[in-house]
């Protein structure tokens, strides 16, 4: 796994990620995801957000580009424009800070089904996907989000957890279950990630994990190994910061 760009390449050839998200209550979530994706070494990471949210995100970092869409939250009226805009990207992140408006859920369902590129699905998106066919995606739920998505309660035993997770995964739908030990599976393969610490329960770490995952997929087009490496890297960064700064 490397984050060094190759010489002689043009802008965009190292990957382009689009983070679709943001609402009045959760402005920072898609920004964190997009910044994390950018730090993996991709060339472009852009946030697609409702216009009032996007203007605020523009103040966070000069590295962040935003695409502004009408309205206070994503809804059906934005669908055509977002799908057309997403065509130029290698990987789509969706869910971070989207909110829970019913019309946003309708928007999410259509985005997941109609955008063919690899997707990283996180956070609020899980509340919209019970009856949606999901392909070409990494899903990054924690325990409660997994139950929302599947209506299944995860057992406490880690081997039994992995077995249940395998039932829902396949080669084109990889699960990265977040927890004290992350479990990543594409049904055929299972990886347990034990990096990370209790300080990482703070809000925002899941958004960063989604961004790292998307950035690695954009450079490899490998769903399973990108998810494995993202979980490992995210945890190691957390462990490093714990040693340097402590919790808090």
PDB file of C-alpha atoms in Angstrom:
ATOM      1  CA  UNK A   1       0.000   0.000   0.000  1.00  0.00           C
ATOM      2  CA  UNK A   2       1.564   3.284  -1.082  1.00  0.00           C
ATOM      3  CA  UNK A   3       0.494   6.904  -1.066  1.00  0.00           C
ATOM      4  CA  UNK A   4       3.266   8.167  -3.394  1.00  0.00           C
ATOM      5  CA  UNK A   5       1.955   9.429  -6.716  1.00  0.00           C
ATOM      6  CA  UNK A   6       3.596   8.254  -9.910  1.00  0.00           C
ATOM      7  CA  UNK A   7       5.608  10.730 -11.947  1.00  0.00           C
ATOM      8  CA  UNK A   8       4.301  12.088 -15.200  1.00  0.00           C
ATOM      9  CA  UNK A   9       0.619  11.628 -14.454  1.00  0.00           C
ATOM     10  CA  UNK A  10      -2.045  14.232 -15.123  1.00  0.00           C
ATOM     11  CA  UNK A  11      -4.583  15.697 -12.738  1.00  0.00           C
ATOM     12  CA  UNK A  12      -7.252  13.122 -11.974  1.00  0.00           C
ATOM     13  CA  UNK A  13      -5.261  10.037 -12.955  1.00  0.00           C
ATOM     14  CA  UNK A  14      -4.550   9.194  -9.313  1.00  0.00           C
ATOM     15  CA  UNK A  15      -8.256   9.031  -8.525  1.00  0.00           C
ATOM     16  CA  UNK A  16     -11.331  11.221  -8.139  1.00  0.00           C
ATOM     17  CA  UNK A  17     -13.732  10.822  -5.207  1.00  0.00           C
ATOM     18  CA  UNK A  18     -17.128  12.461  -4.713  1.00  0.00           C
ATOM     19  CA  UNK A  19     -18.627  12.643  -1.206  1.00  0.00           C
ATOM     20  CA  UNK A  20     -22.398  13.162  -1.317  1.00  0.00           C
ATOM     21  CA  UNK A  21     -23.736  14.357   2.016  1.00  0.00           C
ATOM     22  CA  UNK A  22     -24.384  17.113   4.476  1.00  0.00           C
ATOM     23  CA  UNK A  23     -27.413  18.717   6.083  1.00  0.00           C
ATOM     24  CA  UNK A  24     -27.964  21.528   8.576  1.00  0.00           C
ATOM     25  CA  UNK A  25     -27.299  19.313  11.601  1.00  0.00           C
ATOM     26  CA  UNK A  26     -24.245  17.498  10.201  1.00  0.00           C
ATOM     27  CA  UNK A  27     -22.127  19.886   8.172  1.00  0.00           C
ATOM     28  CA  UNK A  28     -18.705  18.457   9.006  1.00  0.00           C
ATOM     29  CA  UNK A  29     -19.279  14.778   8.193  1.00  0.00           C
ATOM     30  CA  UNK A  30     -18.883  14.870   4.382  1.00  0.00           C
ATOM     31  CA  UNK A  31     -15.982  17.303   4.735  1.00  0.00           C
ATOM     32  CA  UNK A  32     -14.100  14.861   6.977  1.00  0.00           C
ATOM     33  CA  UNK A  33     -14.760  12.013   4.545  1.00  0.00           C
ATOM     34  CA  UNK A  34     -13.571  14.047   1.560  1.00  0.00           C
ATOM     35  CA  UNK A  35     -10.427  15.281   3.327  1.00  0.00           C
ATOM     36  CA  UNK A  36      -9.541  11.750   4.427  1.00  0.00           C
ATOM     37  CA  UNK A  37      -9.928  10.505   0.855  1.00  0.00           C
ATOM     38  CA  UNK A  38      -7.650  13.285  -0.370  1.00  0.00           C
ATOM     39  CA  UNK A  39      -4.949  12.359   2.154  1.00  0.00           C
ATOM     40  CA  UNK A  40      -4.646   8.857   0.672  1.00  0.00           C
ATOM     41  CA  UNK A  41      -3.007  10.365  -2.397  1.00  0.00           C
ATOM     42  CA  UNK A  42      -5.867  10.835  -4.840  1.00  0.00           C
ATOM     43  CA  UNK A  43      -5.936  13.932  -7.019  1.00  0.00           C
ATOM     44  CA  UNK A  44      -9.447  15.265  -6.462  1.00  0.00           C
ATOM     45  CA  UNK A  45     -11.920  14.951  -3.620  1.00  0.00           C
ATOM     46  CA  UNK A  46     -15.103  16.956  -3.946  1.00  0.00           C
ATOM     47  CA  UNK A  47     -18.096  17.361  -1.642  1.00  0.00           C
ATOM     48  CA  UNK A  48     -21.550  17.460  -3.221  1.00  0.00           C
ATOM     49  CA  UNK A  49     -23.812  19.184  -0.703  1.00  0.00           C
ATOM     50  CA  UNK A  50     -26.880  21.420  -0.388  1.00  0.00           C
ATOM     51  CA  UNK A  51     -25.725  24.937  -1.215  1.00  0.00           C
ATOM     52  CA  UNK A  52     -25.981  26.436   2.287  1.00  0.00           C
ATOM     53  CA  UNK A  53     -23.957  23.511   3.669  1.00  0.00           C
ATOM     54  CA  UNK A  54     -21.417  23.642   0.847  1.00  0.00           C
ATOM     55  CA  UNK A  55     -20.591  27.308   1.452  1.00  0.00           C
ATOM     56  CA  UNK A  56     -19.740  26.496   5.072  1.00  0.00           C
ATOM     57  CA  UNK A  57     -17.610  23.511   4.023  1.00  0.00           C
ATOM     58  CA  UNK A  58     -15.650  25.844   1.728  1.00  0.00           C
ATOM     59  CA  UNK A  59     -14.342  27.625   4.844  1.00  0.00           C
ATOM     60  CA  UNK A  60     -12.898  24.436   6.380  1.00  0.00           C
ATOM     61  CA  UNK A  61      -9.943  23.862   4.089  1.00  0.00           C
ATOM     62  CA  UNK A  62      -8.522  25.296   0.859  1.00  0.00           C
ATOM     63  CA  UNK A  63      -8.091  21.681  -0.291  1.00  0.00           C
ATOM     64  CA  UNK A  64     -11.848  21.073  -0.381  1.00  0.00           C
ATOM     65  CA  UNK A  65     -13.877  21.754  -3.498  1.00  0.00           C
ATOM     66  CA  UNK A  66     -17.662  21.747  -3.239  1.00  0.00           C
ATOM     67  CA  UNK A  67     -20.435  21.263  -5.765  1.00  0.00           C
ATOM     68  CA  UNK A  68     -23.528  23.111  -4.627  1.00  0.00           C
ATOM     69  CA  UNK A  69     -27.076  21.830  -5.117  1.00  0.00           C
ATOM     70  CA  UNK A  70     -30.362  23.615  -4.472  1.00  0.00           C
ATOM     71  CA  UNK A  71     -32.240  23.079  -1.230  1.00  0.00           C
ATOM     72  CA  UNK A  72     -31.517  22.625   2.466  1.00  0.00           C
ATOM     73  CA  UNK A  73     -31.148  18.849   2.132  1.00  0.00           C
ATOM     74  CA  UNK A  74     -30.876  16.370  -0.727  1.00  0.00           C
ATOM     75  CA  UNK A  75     -34.177  15.266  -2.245  1.00  0.00           C
ATOM     76  CA  UNK A  76     -35.729  13.889  -5.410  1.00  0.00           C
ATOM     77  CA  UNK A  77     -35.371  17.229  -7.208  1.00  0.00           C
ATOM     78  CA  UNK A  78     -31.562  16.944  -6.986  1.00  0.00           C
ATOM     79  CA  UNK A  79     -31.391  13.400  -8.348  1.00  0.00           C
ATOM     80  CA  UNK A  80     -30.835  14.013 -12.067  1.00  0.00           C
ATOM     81  CA  UNK A  81     -28.185  16.697 -11.510  1.00  0.00           C
ATOM     82  CA  UNK A  82     -26.262  14.656  -8.925  1.00  0.00           C
ATOM     83  CA  UNK A  83     -26.223  11.516 -11.100  1.00  0.00           C
ATOM     84  CA  UNK A  84     -24.945  13.521 -14.079  1.00  0.00           C
ATOM     85  CA  UNK A  85     -22.272  15.221 -11.973  1.00  0.00           C
ATOM     86  CA  UNK A  86     -21.125  11.907 -10.468  1.00  0.00           C
ATOM     87  CA  UNK A  87     -20.273  10.450 -13.889  1.00  0.00           C
ATOM     88  CA  UNK A  88     -16.763  11.932 -13.812  1.00  0.00           C
ATOM     89  CA  UNK A  89     -15.721  10.296 -10.519  1.00  0.00           C
ATOM     90  CA  UNK A  90     -14.067   6.965  -9.769  1.00  0.00           C
ATOM     91  CA  UNK A  91     -15.674   6.368  -6.366  1.00  0.00           C
ATOM     92  CA  UNK A  92     -18.734   7.774  -4.606  1.00  0.00           C
ATOM     93  CA  UNK A  93     -19.100   8.164  -0.834  1.00  0.00           C
ATOM     94  CA  UNK A  94     -22.699   8.506   0.307  1.00  0.00           C
ATOM     95  CA  UNK A  95     -24.341   8.806   3.699  1.00  0.00           C
ATOM     96  CA  UNK A  96     -22.145  11.080   5.792  1.00  0.00           C
ATOM     97  CA  UNK A  97     -24.287  13.792   7.353  1.00  0.00           C
ATOM     98  CA  UNK A  98     -27.194  13.282   4.943  1.00  0.00           C
ATOM     99  CA  UNK A  99     -29.864  13.573   7.626  1.00  0.00           C
ATOM    100  CA  UNK A 100     -33.138  11.707   7.954  1.00  0.00           C
ATOM    101  CA  UNK A 101     -35.657  13.569   5.815  1.00  0.00           C
ATOM    102  CA  UNK A 102     -37.979  11.054   4.058  1.00  0.00           C
ATOM    103  CA  UNK A 103     -37.309  12.697   0.688  1.00  0.00           C
ATOM    104  CA  UNK A 104     -33.567  12.289   1.290  1.00  0.00           C
ATOM    105  CA  UNK A 105     -34.103   8.542   1.737  1.00  0.00           C
ATOM    106  CA  UNK A 106     -35.841   8.383  -1.663  1.00  0.00           C
ATOM    107  CA  UNK A 107     -32.871  10.230  -3.155  1.00  0.00           C
ATOM    108  CA  UNK A 108     -30.378   7.799  -1.567  1.00  0.00           C
ATOM    109  CA  UNK A 109     -32.203   4.716  -2.870  1.00  0.00           C
ATOM    110  CA  UNK A 110     -32.011   5.977  -6.439  1.00  0.00           C
ATOM    111  CA  UNK A 111     -28.380   7.077  -6.149  1.00  0.00           C
ATOM    112  CA  UNK A 112     -27.307   3.633  -4.908  1.00  0.00           C
ATOM    113  CA  UNK A 113     -29.209   1.811  -7.640  1.00  0.00           C
ATOM    114  CA  UNK A 114     -28.365   4.099 -10.564  1.00  0.00           C
ATOM    115  CA  UNK A 115     -24.721   5.082 -10.053  1.00  0.00           C
ATOM    116  CA  UNK A 116     -22.543   2.241 -11.397  1.00  0.00           C
ATOM    117  CA  UNK A 117     -19.173   3.269  -9.930  1.00  0.00           C
ATOM    118  CA  UNK A 118     -17.808   1.764  -6.702  1.00  0.00           C
ATOM    119  CA  UNK A 119     -19.488   3.242  -3.665  1.00  0.00           C
ATOM    120  CA  UNK A 120     -18.670   3.557   0.025  1.00  0.00           C
ATOM    121  CA  UNK A 121     -21.950   3.539   1.942  1.00  0.00           C
ATOM    122  CA  UNK A 122     -22.022   4.900   5.481  1.00  0.00           C
ATOM    123  CA  UNK A 123     -24.037   6.521   8.250  1.00  0.00           C
ATOM    124  CA  UNK A 124     -27.513   7.871   7.390  1.00  0.00           C
ATOM    125  CA  UNK A 125     -27.625   5.999   4.070  1.00  0.00           C
ATOM    126  CA  UNK A 126     -28.283   2.721   5.898  1.00  0.00           C
ATOM    127  CA  UNK A 127     -31.705   3.983   6.971  1.00  0.00           C
ATOM    128  CA  UNK A 128     -32.780   4.115   3.323  1.00  0.00           C
ATOM    129  CA  UNK A 129     -31.544   0.791   1.980  1.00  0.00           C
ATOM    130  CA  UNK A 130     -33.633  -2.064   3.394  1.00  0.00           C
ATOM    131  CA  UNK A 131     -35.144  -2.965   0.027  1.00  0.00           C
ATOM    132  CA  UNK A 132     -32.385  -1.752  -2.298  1.00  0.00           C
ATOM    133  CA  UNK A 133     -30.145  -4.053  -4.320  1.00  0.00           C
ATOM    134  CA  UNK A 134     -26.584  -3.034  -3.472  1.00  0.00           C
ATOM    135  CA  UNK A 135     -23.678  -3.918  -5.766  1.00  0.00           C
ATOM    136  CA  UNK A 136     -20.134  -2.631  -6.267  1.00  0.00           C
ATOM    137  CA  UNK A 137     -19.942  -1.192  -2.769  1.00  0.00           C
ATOM    138  CA  UNK A 138     -18.222  -1.258   0.587  1.00  0.00           C
ATOM    139  CA  UNK A 139     -20.675  -0.849   3.452  1.00  0.00           C
ATOM    140  CA  UNK A 140     -19.225   0.494   6.718  1.00  0.00           C
ATOM    141  CA  UNK A 141     -21.879   0.088   9.429  1.00  0.00           C
ATOM    142  CA  UNK A 142     -21.446  -0.102  13.161  1.00  0.00           C
ATOM    143  CA  UNK A 143     -23.599  -2.552  15.120  1.00  0.00           C
ATOM    144  CA  UNK A 144     -26.736  -0.384  15.295  1.00  0.00           C
ATOM    145  CA  UNK A 145     -26.537   0.540  11.614  1.00  0.00           C
ATOM    146  CA  UNK A 146     -26.165  -3.118  10.675  1.00  0.00           C
ATOM    147  CA  UNK A 147     -29.396  -3.872  12.554  1.00  0.00           C
ATOM    148  CA  UNK A 148     -31.168  -0.989  10.788  1.00  0.00           C
ATOM    149  CA  UNK A 149     -30.047  -2.356   7.431  1.00  0.00           C
ATOM    150  CA  UNK A 150     -30.712  -6.062   7.998  1.00  0.00           C
ATOM    151  CA  UNK A 151     -33.080  -6.216  11.010  1.00  0.00           C
ATOM    152  CA  UNK A 152     -30.584  -8.703  12.486  1.00  0.00           C
ATOM    153  CA  UNK A 153     -29.016  -8.311  15.926  1.00  0.00           C
ATOM    154  CA  UNK A 154     -25.321  -9.145  15.888  1.00  0.00           C
ATOM    155  CA  UNK A 155     -24.178 -11.789  18.388  1.00  0.00           C
ATOM    156  CA  UNK A 156     -21.454 -10.867  20.867  1.00  0.00           C
ATOM    157  CA  UNK A 157     -19.170 -13.759  19.878  1.00  0.00           C
ATOM    158  CA  UNK A 158     -16.832 -12.494  17.173  1.00  0.00           C
ATOM    159  CA  UNK A 159     -16.841 -15.717  15.129  1.00  0.00           C
ATOM    160  CA  UNK A 160     -20.639 -15.768  15.110  1.00  0.00           C
ATOM    161  CA  UNK A 161     -20.630 -12.098  14.123  1.00  0.00           C
ATOM    162  CA  UNK A 162     -18.382 -12.869  11.181  1.00  0.00           C
ATOM    163  CA  UNK A 163     -20.589 -15.767  10.139  1.00  0.00           C
ATOM    164  CA  UNK A 164     -23.693 -13.559  10.091  1.00  0.00           C
ATOM    165  CA  UNK A 165     -21.852 -10.820   8.241  1.00  0.00           C
ATOM    166  CA  UNK A 166     -20.726 -13.306   5.566  1.00  0.00           C
ATOM    167  CA  UNK A 167     -24.355 -14.162   4.897  1.00  0.00           C
ATOM    168  CA  UNK A 168     -25.012 -10.607   3.678  1.00  0.00           C
ATOM    169  CA  UNK A 169     -21.721 -10.014   1.852  1.00  0.00           C
ATOM    170  CA  UNK A 170     -20.426 -11.041  -1.556  1.00  0.00           C
ATOM    171  CA  UNK A 171     -17.637 -10.125  -3.975  1.00  0.00           C
ATOM    172  CA  UNK A 172     -19.457  -6.999  -5.106  1.00  0.00           C
ATOM    173  CA  UNK A 173     -20.819  -6.073  -1.669  1.00  0.00           C
ATOM    174  CA  UNK A 174     -18.101  -5.930   0.979  1.00  0.00           C
ATOM    175  CA  UNK A 175     -18.918  -5.318   4.631  1.00  0.00           C
ATOM    176  CA  UNK A 176     -16.596  -3.455   6.983  1.00  0.00           C
ATOM    177  CA  UNK A 177     -18.273  -3.812  10.361  1.00  0.00           C
ATOM    178  CA  UNK A 178     -16.894  -1.219  12.769  1.00  0.00           C
ATOM    179  CA  UNK A 179     -16.302  -2.225  16.372  1.00  0.00           C
ATOM    180  CA  UNK A 180     -13.610  -2.967  18.985  1.00  0.00           C
ATOM    181  CA  UNK A 181     -12.466  -5.513  16.407  1.00  0.00           C
ATOM    182  CA  UNK A 182     -13.443  -4.547  12.874  1.00  0.00           C
ATOM    183  CA  UNK A 183     -14.653  -7.392  10.659  1.00  0.00           C
ATOM    184  CA  UNK A 184     -14.213  -7.152   6.894  1.00  0.00           C
ATOM    185  CA  UNK A 185     -15.689  -9.772   4.574  1.00  0.00           C
ATOM    186  CA  UNK A 186     -16.655 -10.377   0.966  1.00  0.00           C
ATOM    187  CA  UNK A 187     -18.131 -13.769   1.949  1.00  0.00           C
ATOM    188  CA  UNK A 188     -15.134 -15.670   0.574  1.00  0.00           C
ATOM    189  CA  UNK A 189     -12.553 -13.865   2.744  1.00  0.00           C
ATOM    190  CA  UNK A 190     -12.667 -12.583   6.325  1.00  0.00           C
ATOM    191  CA  UNK A 191     -10.230 -10.194   7.970  1.00  0.00           C
ATOM    192  CA  UNK A 192     -10.201  -9.086  11.607  1.00  0.00           C
ATOM    193  CA  UNK A 193      -8.677  -5.685  12.354  1.00  0.00           C
ATOM    194  CA  UNK A 194      -7.591  -5.076  15.934  1.00  0.00           C
ATOM    195  CA  UNK A 195      -5.903  -1.697  15.504  1.00  0.00           C
ATOM    196  CA  UNK A 196      -7.600   1.282  17.129  1.00  0.00           C
ATOM    197  CA  UNK A 197      -8.605   2.207  20.673  1.00  0.00           C
ATOM    198  CA  UNK A 198     -11.482   3.455  22.822  1.00  0.00           C
ATOM    199  CA  UNK A 199     -10.671   7.079  22.015  1.00  0.00           C
ATOM    200  CA  UNK A 200     -11.922   6.442  18.497  1.00  0.00           C
ATOM    201  CA  UNK A 201     -15.558   6.262  19.568  1.00  0.00           C
ATOM    202  CA  UNK A 202     -15.649  10.053  19.150  1.00  0.00           C
ATOM    203  CA  UNK A 203     -17.782  11.384  16.313  1.00  0.00           C
ATOM    204  CA  UNK A 204     -16.038  11.764  12.972  1.00  0.00           C
ATOM    205  CA  UNK A 205     -13.800   8.694  12.988  1.00  0.00           C
ATOM    206  CA  UNK A 206     -16.333   6.761  10.922  1.00  0.00           C
ATOM    207  CA  UNK A 207     -16.452   9.569   8.358  1.00  0.00           C
ATOM    208  CA  UNK A 208     -12.662   9.457   8.111  1.00  0.00           C
ATOM    209  CA  UNK A 209     -12.722   5.673   7.667  1.00  0.00           C
ATOM    210  CA  UNK A 210     -15.233   6.027   4.821  1.00  0.00           C
ATOM    211  CA  UNK A 211     -12.975   8.573   3.148  1.00  0.00           C
ATOM    212  CA  UNK A 212      -9.835   6.453   3.478  1.00  0.00           C
ATOM    213  CA  UNK A 213     -11.707   3.460   2.052  1.00  0.00           C
ATOM    214  CA  UNK A 214     -12.902   5.472  -0.939  1.00  0.00           C
ATOM    215  CA  UNK A 215      -9.450   6.890  -1.598  1.00  0.00           C
ATOM    216  CA  UNK A 216      -7.872   3.441  -1.636  1.00  0.00           C
ATOM    217  CA  UNK A 217     -10.580   2.043  -3.922  1.00  0.00           C
ATOM    218  CA  UNK A 218     -10.022   4.940  -6.326  1.00  0.00           C
ATOM    219  CA  UNK A 219      -6.375   3.900  -6.655  1.00  0.00           C
ATOM    220  CA  UNK A 220      -6.848   0.123  -6.823  1.00  0.00           C
ATOM    221  CA  UNK A 221     -10.464  -0.741  -7.735  1.00  0.00           C
ATOM    222  CA  UNK A 222     -10.196  -3.518  -5.119  1.00  0.00           C
ATOM    223  CA  UNK A 223     -13.119  -3.382  -2.697  1.00  0.00           C
ATOM    224  CA  UNK A 224     -12.047  -6.000  -0.164  1.00  0.00           C
ATOM    225  CA  UNK A 225      -8.368  -5.112   0.185  1.00  0.00           C
ATOM    226  CA  UNK A 226      -9.140  -1.403   0.236  1.00  0.00           C
ATOM    227  CA  UNK A 227     -11.542  -1.968   3.130  1.00  0.00           C
ATOM    228  CA  UNK A 228      -8.968  -4.100   4.984  1.00  0.00           C
ATOM    229  CA  UNK A 229      -6.199  -1.536   4.532  1.00  0.00           C
ATOM    230  CA  UNK A 230      -8.473   1.386   5.395  1.00  0.00           C
ATOM    231  CA  UNK A 231      -9.531  -0.188   8.695  1.00  0.00           C
ATOM    232  CA  UNK A 232      -5.928  -0.982   9.555  1.00  0.00           C
ATOM    233  CA  UNK A 233      -4.663   2.479   8.635  1.00  0.00           C
ATOM    234  CA  UNK A 234      -7.466   4.312  10.426  1.00  0.00           C
ATOM    235  CA  UNK A 235      -6.802   2.292  13.586  1.00  0.00           C
ATOM    236  CA  UNK A 236      -3.038   2.805  13.436  1.00  0.00           C
ATOM    237  CA  UNK A 237      -3.506   6.550  13.083  1.00  0.00           C
ATOM    238  CA  UNK A 238      -5.761   6.455  16.148  1.00  0.00           C
ATOM    239  CA  UNK A 239      -3.172   4.455  18.092  1.00  0.00           C
ATOM    240  CA  UNK A 240      -0.427   6.892  17.099  1.00  0.00           C
ATOM    241  CA  UNK A 241      -2.499   9.883  18.223  1.00  0.00           C
ATOM    242  CA  UNK A 242      -3.314   8.154  21.512  1.00  0.00           C
ATOM    243  CA  UNK A 243       0.400   7.808  22.260  1.00  0.00           C
ATOM    244  CA  UNK A 244       1.142  11.390  21.222  1.00  0.00           C
ATOM    245  CA  UNK A 245      -1.822  13.228  22.710  1.00  0.00           C
ATOM    246  CA  UNK A 246      -3.828  10.856  24.910  1.00  0.00           C
ATOM    247  CA  UNK A 247      -7.632  10.624  24.931  1.00  0.00           C
ATOM    248  CA  UNK A 248      -9.560  13.861  24.727  1.00  0.00           C
TER     249      UNK A 248
END
